[in-house]
Tab-separated table of C-alpha atoms and ligand atoms in Angstrom:
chain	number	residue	atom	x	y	z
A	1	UNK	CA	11.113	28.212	-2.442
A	2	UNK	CA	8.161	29.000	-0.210
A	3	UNK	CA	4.968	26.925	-0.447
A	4	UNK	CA	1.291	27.824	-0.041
A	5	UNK	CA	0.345	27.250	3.625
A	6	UNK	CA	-1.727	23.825	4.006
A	7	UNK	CA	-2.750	21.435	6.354
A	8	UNK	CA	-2.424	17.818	4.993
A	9	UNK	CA	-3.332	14.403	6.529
A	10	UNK	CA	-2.527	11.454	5.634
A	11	UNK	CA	-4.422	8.333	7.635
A	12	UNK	CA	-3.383	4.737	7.264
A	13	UNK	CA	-5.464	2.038	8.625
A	14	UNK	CA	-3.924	-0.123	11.627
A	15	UNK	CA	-3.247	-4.319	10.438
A	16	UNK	CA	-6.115	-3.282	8.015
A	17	UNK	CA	-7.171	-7.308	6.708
A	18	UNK	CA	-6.379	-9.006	10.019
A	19	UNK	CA	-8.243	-5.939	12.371
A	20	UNK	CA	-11.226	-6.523	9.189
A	21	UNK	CA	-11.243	-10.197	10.709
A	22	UNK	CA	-10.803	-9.430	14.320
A	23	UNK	CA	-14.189	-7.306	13.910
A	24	UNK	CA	-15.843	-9.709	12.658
A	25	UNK	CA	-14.683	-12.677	14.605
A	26	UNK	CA	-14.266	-10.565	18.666
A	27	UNK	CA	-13.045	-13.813	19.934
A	28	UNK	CA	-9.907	-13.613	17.693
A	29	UNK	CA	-8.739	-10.320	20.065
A	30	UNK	CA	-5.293	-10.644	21.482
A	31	UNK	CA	-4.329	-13.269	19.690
A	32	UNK	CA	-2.001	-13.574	16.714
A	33	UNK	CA	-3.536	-13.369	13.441
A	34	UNK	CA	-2.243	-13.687	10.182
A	35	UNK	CA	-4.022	-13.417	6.714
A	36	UNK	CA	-2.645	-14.583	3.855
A	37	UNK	CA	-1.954	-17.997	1.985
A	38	UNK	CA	-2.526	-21.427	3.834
A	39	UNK	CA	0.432	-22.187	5.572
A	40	UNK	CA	-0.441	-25.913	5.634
A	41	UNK	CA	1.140	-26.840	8.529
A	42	UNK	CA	4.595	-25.441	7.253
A	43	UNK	CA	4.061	-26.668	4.147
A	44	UNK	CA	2.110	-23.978	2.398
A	45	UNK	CA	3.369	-21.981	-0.341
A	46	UNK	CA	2.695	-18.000	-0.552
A	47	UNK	CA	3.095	-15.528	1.320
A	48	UNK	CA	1.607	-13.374	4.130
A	49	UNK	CA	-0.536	-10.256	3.243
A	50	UNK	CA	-0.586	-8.933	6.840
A	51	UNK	CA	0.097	-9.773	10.447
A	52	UNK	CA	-1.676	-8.287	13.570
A	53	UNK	CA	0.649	-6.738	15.643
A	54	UNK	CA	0.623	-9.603	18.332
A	55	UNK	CA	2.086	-11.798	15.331
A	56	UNK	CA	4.394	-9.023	14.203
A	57	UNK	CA	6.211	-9.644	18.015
A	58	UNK	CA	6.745	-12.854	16.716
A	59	UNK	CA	8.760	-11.111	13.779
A	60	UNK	CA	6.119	-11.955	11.162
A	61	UNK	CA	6.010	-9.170	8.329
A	62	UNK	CA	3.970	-8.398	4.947
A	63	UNK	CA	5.739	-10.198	1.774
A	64	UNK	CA	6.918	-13.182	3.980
A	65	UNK	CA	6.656	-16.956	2.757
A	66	UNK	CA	3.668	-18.263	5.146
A	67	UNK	CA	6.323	-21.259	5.607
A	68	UNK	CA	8.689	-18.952	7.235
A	69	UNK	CA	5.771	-17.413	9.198
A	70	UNK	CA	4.757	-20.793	10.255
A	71	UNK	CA	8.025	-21.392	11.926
A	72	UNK	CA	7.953	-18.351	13.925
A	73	UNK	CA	4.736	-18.878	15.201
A	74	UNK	CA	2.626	-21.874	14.635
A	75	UNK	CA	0.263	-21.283	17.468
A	76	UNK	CA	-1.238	-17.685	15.183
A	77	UNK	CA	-4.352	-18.229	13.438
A	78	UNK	CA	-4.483	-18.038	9.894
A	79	UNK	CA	-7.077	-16.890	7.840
A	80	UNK	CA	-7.463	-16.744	4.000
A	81	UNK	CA	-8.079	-13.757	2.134
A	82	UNK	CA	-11.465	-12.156	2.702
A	83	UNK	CA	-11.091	-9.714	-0.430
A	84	UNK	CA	-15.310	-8.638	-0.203
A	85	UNK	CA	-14.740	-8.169	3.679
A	86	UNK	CA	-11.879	-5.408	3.092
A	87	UNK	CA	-13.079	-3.861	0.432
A	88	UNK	CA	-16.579	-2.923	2.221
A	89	UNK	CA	-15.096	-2.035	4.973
A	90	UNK	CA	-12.750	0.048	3.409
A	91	UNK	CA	-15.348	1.335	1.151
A	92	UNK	CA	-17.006	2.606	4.452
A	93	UNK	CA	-13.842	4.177	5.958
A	94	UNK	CA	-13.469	6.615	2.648
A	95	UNK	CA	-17.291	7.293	3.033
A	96	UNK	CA	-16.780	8.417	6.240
A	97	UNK	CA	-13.661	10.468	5.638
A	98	UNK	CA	-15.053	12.214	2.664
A	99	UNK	CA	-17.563	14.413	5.354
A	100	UNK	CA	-14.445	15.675	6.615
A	101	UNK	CA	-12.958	17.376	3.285
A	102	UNK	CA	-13.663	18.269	0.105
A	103	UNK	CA	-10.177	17.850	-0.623
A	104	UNK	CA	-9.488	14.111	-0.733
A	105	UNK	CA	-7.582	11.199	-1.810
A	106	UNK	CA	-7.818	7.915	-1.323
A	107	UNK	CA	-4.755	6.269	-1.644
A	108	UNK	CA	-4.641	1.942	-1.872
A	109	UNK	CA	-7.322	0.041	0.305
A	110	UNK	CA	-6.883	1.447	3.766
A	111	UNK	CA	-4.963	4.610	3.275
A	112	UNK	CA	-6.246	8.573	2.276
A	113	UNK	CA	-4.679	11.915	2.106
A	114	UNK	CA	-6.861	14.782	3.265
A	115	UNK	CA	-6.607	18.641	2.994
A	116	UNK	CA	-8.345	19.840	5.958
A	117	UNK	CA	-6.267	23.722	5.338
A	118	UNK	CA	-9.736	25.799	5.235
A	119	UNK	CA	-11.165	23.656	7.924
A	120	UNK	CA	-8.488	24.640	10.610
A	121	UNK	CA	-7.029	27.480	11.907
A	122	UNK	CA	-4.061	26.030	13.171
A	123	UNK	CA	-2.038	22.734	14.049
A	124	UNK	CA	-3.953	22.483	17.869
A	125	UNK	CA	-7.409	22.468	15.834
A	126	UNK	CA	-5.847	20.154	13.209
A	127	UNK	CA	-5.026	17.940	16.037
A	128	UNK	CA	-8.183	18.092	17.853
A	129	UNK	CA	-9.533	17.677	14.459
A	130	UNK	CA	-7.797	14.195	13.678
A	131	UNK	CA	-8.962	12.849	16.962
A	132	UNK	CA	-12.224	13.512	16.080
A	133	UNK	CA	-11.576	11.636	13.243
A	134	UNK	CA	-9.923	8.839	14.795
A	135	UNK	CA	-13.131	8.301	17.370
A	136	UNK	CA	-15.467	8.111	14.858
A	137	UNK	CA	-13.656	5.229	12.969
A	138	UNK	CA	-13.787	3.864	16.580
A	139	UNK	CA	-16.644	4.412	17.052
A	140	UNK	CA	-18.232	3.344	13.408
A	141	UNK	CA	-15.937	0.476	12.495
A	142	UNK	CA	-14.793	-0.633	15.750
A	143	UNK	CA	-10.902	-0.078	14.145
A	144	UNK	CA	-8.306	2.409	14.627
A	145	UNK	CA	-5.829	4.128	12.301
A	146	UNK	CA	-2.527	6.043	12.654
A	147	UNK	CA	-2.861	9.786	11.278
A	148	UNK	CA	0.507	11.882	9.956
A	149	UNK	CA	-0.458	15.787	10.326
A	150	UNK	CA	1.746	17.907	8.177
A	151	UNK	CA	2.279	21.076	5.438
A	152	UNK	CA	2.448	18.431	2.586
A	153	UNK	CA	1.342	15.055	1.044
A	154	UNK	CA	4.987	13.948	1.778
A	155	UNK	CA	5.720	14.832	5.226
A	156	UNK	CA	2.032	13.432	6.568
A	157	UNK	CA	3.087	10.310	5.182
A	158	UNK	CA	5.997	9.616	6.738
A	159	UNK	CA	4.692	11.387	10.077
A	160	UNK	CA	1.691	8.007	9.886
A	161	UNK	CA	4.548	5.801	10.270
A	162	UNK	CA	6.244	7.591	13.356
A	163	UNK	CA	3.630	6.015	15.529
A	164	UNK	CA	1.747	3.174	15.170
A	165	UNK	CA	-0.927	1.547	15.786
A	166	UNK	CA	-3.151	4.079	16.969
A	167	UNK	CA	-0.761	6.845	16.603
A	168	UNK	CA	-1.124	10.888	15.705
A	169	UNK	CA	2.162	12.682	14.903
A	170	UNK	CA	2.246	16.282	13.800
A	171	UNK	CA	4.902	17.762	12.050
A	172	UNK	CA	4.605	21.589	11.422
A	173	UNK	CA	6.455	23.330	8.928
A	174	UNK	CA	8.488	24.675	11.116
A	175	UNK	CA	10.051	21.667	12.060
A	176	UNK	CA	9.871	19.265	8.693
A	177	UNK	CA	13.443	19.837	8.092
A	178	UNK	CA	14.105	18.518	11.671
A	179	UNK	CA	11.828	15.877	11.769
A	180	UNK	CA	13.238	14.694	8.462
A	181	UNK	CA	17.111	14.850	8.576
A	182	UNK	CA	17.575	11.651	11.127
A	183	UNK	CA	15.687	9.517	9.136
A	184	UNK	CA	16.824	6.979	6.208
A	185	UNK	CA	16.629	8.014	2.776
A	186	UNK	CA	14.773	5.038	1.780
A	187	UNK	CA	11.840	6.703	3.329
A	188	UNK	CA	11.269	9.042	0.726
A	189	UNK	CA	8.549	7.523	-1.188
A	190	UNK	CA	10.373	7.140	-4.205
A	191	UNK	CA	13.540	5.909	-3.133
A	192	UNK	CA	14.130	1.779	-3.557
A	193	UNK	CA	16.707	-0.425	-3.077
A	194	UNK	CA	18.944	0.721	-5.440
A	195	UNK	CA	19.221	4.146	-4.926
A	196	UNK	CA	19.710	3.658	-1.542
A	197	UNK	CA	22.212	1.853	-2.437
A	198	UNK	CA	24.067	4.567	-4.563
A	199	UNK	CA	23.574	7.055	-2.406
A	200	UNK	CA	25.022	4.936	1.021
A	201	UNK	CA	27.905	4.617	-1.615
A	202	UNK	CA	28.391	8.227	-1.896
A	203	UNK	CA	27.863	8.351	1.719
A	204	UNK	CA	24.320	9.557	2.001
A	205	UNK	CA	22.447	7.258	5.077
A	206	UNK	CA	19.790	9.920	5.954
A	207	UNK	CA	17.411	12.603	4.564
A	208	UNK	CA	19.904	15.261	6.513
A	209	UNK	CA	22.890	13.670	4.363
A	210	UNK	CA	20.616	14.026	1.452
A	211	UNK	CA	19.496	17.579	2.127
A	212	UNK	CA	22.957	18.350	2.326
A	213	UNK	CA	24.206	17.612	-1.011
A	214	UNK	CA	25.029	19.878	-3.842
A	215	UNK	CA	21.963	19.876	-6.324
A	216	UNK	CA	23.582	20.238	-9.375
A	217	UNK	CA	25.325	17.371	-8.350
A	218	UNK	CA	22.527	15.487	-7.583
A	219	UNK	CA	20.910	15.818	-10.891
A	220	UNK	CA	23.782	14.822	-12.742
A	221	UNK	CA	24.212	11.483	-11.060
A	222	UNK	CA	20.189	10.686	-11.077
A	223	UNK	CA	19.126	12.987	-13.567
A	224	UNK	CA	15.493	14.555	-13.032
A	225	UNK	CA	15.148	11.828	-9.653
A	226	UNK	CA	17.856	13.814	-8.356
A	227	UNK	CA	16.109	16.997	-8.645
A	228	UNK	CA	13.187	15.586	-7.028
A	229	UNK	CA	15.380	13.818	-4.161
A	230	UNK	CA	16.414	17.181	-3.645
A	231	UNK	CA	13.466	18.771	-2.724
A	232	UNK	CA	11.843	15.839	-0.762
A	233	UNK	CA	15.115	16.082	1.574
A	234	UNK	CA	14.189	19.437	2.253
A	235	UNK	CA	10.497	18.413	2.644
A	236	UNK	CA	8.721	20.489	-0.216
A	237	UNK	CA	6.075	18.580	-2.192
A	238	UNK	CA	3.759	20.432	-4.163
A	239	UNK	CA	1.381	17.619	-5.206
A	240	UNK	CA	-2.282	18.681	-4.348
A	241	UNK	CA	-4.595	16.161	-2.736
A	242	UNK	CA	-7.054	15.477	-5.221
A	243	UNK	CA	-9.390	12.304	-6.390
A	244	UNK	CA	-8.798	10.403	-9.219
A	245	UNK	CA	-11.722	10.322	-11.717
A	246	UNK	CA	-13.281	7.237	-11.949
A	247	UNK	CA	-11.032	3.296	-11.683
A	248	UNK	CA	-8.940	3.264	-14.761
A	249	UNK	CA	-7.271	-0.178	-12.886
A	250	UNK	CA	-7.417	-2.813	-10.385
A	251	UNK	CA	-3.959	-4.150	-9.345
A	252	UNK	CA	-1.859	-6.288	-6.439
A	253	UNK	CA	1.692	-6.320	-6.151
A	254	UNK	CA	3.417	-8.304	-3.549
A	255	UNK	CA	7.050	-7.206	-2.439
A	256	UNK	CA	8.828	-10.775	-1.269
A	257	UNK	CA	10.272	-9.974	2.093
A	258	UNK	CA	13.461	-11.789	0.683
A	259	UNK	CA	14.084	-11.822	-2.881
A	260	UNK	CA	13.386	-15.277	-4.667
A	261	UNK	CA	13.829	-18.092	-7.499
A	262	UNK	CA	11.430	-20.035	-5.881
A	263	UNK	CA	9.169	-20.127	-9.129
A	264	UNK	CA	6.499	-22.241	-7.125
A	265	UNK	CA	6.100	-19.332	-4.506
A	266	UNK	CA	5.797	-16.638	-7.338
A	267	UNK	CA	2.855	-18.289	-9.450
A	268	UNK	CA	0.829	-19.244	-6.177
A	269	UNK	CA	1.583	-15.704	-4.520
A	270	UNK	CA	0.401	-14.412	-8.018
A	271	UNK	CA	-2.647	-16.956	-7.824
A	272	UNK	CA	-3.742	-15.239	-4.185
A	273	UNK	CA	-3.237	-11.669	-5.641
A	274	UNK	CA	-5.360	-12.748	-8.876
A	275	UNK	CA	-8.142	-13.906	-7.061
A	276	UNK	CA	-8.397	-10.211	-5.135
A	277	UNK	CA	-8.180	-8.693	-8.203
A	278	UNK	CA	-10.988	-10.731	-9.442
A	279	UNK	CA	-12.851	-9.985	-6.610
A	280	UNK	CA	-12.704	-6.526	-6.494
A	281	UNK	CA	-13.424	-6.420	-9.770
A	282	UNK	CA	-16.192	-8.788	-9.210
A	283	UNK	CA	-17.539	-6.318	-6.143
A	284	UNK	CA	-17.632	-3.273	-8.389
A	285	UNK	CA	-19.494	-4.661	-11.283
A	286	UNK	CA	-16.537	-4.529	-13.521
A	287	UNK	CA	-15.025	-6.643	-16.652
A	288	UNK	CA	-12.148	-6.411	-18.269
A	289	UNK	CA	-10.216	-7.107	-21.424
A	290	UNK	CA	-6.744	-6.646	-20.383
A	291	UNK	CA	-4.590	-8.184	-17.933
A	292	UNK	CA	-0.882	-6.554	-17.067
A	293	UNK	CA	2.061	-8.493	-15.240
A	294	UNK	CA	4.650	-6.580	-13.598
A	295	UNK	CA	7.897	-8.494	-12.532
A	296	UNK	CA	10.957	-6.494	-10.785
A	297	UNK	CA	13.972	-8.514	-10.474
A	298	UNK	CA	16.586	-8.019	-7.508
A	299	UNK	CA	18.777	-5.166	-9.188
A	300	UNK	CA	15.553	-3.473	-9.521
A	301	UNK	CA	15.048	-4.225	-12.929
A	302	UNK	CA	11.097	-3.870	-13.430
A	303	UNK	CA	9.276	-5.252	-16.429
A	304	UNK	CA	5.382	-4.607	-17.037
A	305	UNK	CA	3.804	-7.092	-20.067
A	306	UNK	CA	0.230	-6.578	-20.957
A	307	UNK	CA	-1.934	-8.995	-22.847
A	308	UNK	CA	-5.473	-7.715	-24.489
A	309	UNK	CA	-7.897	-10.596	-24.434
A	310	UNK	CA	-10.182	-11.113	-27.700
A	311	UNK	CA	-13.106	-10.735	-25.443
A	312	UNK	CA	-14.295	-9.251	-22.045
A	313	UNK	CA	-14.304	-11.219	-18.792
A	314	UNK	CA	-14.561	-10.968	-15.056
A	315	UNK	CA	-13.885	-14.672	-14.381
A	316	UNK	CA	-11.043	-15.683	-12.280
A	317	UNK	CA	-9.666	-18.550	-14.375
A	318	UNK	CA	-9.470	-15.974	-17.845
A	319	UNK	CA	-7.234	-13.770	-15.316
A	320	UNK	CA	-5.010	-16.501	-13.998
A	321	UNK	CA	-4.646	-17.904	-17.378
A	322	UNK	CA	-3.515	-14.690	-19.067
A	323	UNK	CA	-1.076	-13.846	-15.872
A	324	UNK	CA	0.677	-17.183	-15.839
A	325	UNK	CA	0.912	-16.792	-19.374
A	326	UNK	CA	2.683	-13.796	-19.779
A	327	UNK	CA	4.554	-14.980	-16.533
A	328	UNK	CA	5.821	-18.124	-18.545
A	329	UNK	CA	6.826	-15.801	-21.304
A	330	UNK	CA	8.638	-13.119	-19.577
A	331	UNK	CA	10.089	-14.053	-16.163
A	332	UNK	CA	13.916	-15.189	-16.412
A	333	UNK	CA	13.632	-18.120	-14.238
A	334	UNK	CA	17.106	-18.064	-13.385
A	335	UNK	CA	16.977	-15.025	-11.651
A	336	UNK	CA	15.478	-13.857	-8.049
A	337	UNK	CA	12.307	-11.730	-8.015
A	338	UNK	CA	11.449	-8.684	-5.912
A	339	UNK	CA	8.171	-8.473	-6.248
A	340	UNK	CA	5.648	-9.045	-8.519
A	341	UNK	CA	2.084	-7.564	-9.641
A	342	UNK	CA	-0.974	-7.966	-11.378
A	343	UNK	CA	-3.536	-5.271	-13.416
A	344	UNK	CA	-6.530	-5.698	-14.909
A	345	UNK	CA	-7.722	-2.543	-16.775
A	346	UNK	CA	-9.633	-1.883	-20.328
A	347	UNK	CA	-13.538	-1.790	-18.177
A	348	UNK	CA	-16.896	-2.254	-18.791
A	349	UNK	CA	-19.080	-2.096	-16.703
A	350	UNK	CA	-21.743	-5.043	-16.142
A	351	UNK	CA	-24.113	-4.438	-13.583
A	352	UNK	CA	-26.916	-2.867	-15.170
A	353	UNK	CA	-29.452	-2.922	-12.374
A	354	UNK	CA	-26.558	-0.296	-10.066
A	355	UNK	CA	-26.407	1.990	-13.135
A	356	UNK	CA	-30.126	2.641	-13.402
A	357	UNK	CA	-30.002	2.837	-9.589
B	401	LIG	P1	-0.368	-1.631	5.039
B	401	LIG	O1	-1.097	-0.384	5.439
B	401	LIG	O2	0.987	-1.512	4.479
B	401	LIG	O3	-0.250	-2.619	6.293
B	401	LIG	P2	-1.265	-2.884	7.465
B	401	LIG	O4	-2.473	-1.994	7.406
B	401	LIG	O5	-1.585	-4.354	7.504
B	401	LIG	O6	-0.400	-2.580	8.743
B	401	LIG	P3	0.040	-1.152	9.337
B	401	LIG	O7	-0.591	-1.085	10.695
B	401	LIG	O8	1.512	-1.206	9.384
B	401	LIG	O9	-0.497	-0.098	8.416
B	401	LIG	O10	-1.250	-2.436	3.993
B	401	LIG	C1	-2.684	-2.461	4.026
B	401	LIG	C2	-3.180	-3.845	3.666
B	401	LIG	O11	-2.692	-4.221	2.379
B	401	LIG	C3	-2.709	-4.934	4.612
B	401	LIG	O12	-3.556	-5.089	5.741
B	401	LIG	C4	-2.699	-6.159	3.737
B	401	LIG	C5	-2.416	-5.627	2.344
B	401	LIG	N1	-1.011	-5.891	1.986
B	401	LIG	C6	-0.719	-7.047	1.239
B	401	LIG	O13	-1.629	-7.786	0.845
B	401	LIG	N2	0.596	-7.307	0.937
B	401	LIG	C7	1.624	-6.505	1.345
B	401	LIG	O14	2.805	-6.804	1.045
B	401	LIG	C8	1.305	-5.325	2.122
B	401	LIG	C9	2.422	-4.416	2.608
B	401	LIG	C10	-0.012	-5.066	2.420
B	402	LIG	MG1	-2.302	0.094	7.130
């Protein structure tokens, strides 16, 4: 199984909302930041989108309750939810990165996938390349970003992670299987909880374990995933870096740090996640007329229930109204939740004065 040649980045902005507020507020360097729900003095309910990485010494992590966060470290500052802030600046970043390809990808708010192959000769120019890159975010934004260098979509993403913040890890084809086989399975992109959890049963901790397995066996326990577990472990992903046409969607999902029943802390962490929604939609001159819930439970289980409103809206209080409604109607209280999400989708487009622009 030989692939074509190619030269794939993948480039993943550093704290992306709290380094957005440390730009625009320099006095807030080297001190902990967090963004997310107000923590009201302990009291708060939600949870934390992001923590600089002075706060994350403190042990504070993405998905947390802002209660918990609180108790780690009071003394952080913390900052609602500047959805218009991120999205411009991100905006920006994907501007900028689009000179550098025609082969791109963006890939949620502050991450993209590039295909530099015809713009490089080989991995040293690739790398000199991607600092290049890295200065003139610097340089532009004032922010930095970690960049994964590798011969595929897969392996550049898991390079980002290697080092960060501020990091550039390259991986050449040579060495993916390598570079892989010490790592956990779960960082396959497609590999949760549960098969994780299957796969420690039948002894499988790391992508090495996993590249070791029989195939055929593979596919019979996880059908077609096992096929395609298969041929991540041995780092081959075909998928080409390419933009998607047009927004079909806007969506937020939150993954709880710890699973939870605590139905208060769902419907306010879906409250925060509706109002980005809305304003993203609300940036991009967009209305919608149908609103999506998606609610995985802690086996795993994942539910998505859509409602189609009888008319089109961009207003936040139409949005929160039809996502607590279908989350009255469909989550099992009695149960602890993974993570939920929100979608909006069904557009029209309302800005008139931008189209004839
Ligand atoms: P990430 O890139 O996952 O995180 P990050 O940029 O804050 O930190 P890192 O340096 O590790 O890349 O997510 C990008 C932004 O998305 C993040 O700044 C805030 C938001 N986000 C949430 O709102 N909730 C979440 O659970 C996560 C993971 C991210
Ligand atoms: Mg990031």
């Amino acid at each position: 199984m030989t692939e074509k040649r190619r030269t794939i980045f993948h480039l993943d902005m550093d704290h992306f909302f709290t380094a957005a507020e440390q730009k625009q507020r320099p006095e807030l360097k080297g001190k902990p930041v967090v963004v997310g729900a107000d923590p009201k003095e302990g009291r708060g309910r939600g949870v934390v989108s992001t923590a600089n990485y002075e706060a994350r010494e403190f042990g504070i992590r993405s998905g947390m309750p802002i209660s918990r966060a609180w108790k780690l470290c009071p003394q952080a500052v913390y900052l609602p939810l500047d959805f218009k802030l991120y999205t411009q600046i991100s905006d920006e970043n994907m501007i900028l990165l689009r000179t550098y390809t025609d082969k791109f990808e963006q890939w949620g708010i502050d991450e993209a996938f590039l295909d530099v192959t015809s713009r490089v000769k080989d991995y040293g120019e690739a790398e000199s390349l991607a600092r290049r890159i890295k200065a003139h975010i610097k340089e532009s934004q004032g922010l930095t970003c970690s960049i994964g260098i590798g011969p595929n979509k897969l392996v550049a993403k898991i390079a980002t992670d290697i080092q960060k913040p501020d990091g550039l890890t390259t991986v050449t084809n040579g060495e993916v299987e390598r570079f892989l086989a010490p790592l956990p399975v779960r960082k396959l992109l497609w590999v949760g909880r549960k098969t994780e959890q299957k796969l420690q049963n039948m002894g499988v901790k790391t992508i090495g374990d996993l590249a070791n397995c029989d195939p055929t066996i593979l596919t019979e326990i996880f059908g077609s995933l096992g096929t395609q577990l298969c041929l991540m472990a041995h780092g081959i992903d075909k998928s080409e870096v390419e933009e998607r046409e047009g927004i079909k969607s806007i969506s937020r999902e939150t993954t709880f740090q710890e699973d939870t029943a605590d139905i208060r802390l769902v419907l306010q962490t879906m409250h925060n996640m509706t109002e980005q929604v809305q304003s993203d939609c609300h940036e991009r001159h967009l209305s919608f007329k149908t609103v999506t819930i998606k609610i995985r439970y802690e086996n795993f289980e994942t539910h998505t229930k859509s409602k189609t409103l009888p008319f089109i809206t961009n207003r936040l209080q139409d949005l929160n109204k039809a996502a607590v409604d279908l989350l009255a109607l469909h989550v099992k209280p009695e149960r602890k939740v993974r993570l939920i999400g929100v979608r909006v989708s069904n557009f029209v487009k309302t800005d008139r004065q931008k189209t004839l622009l």
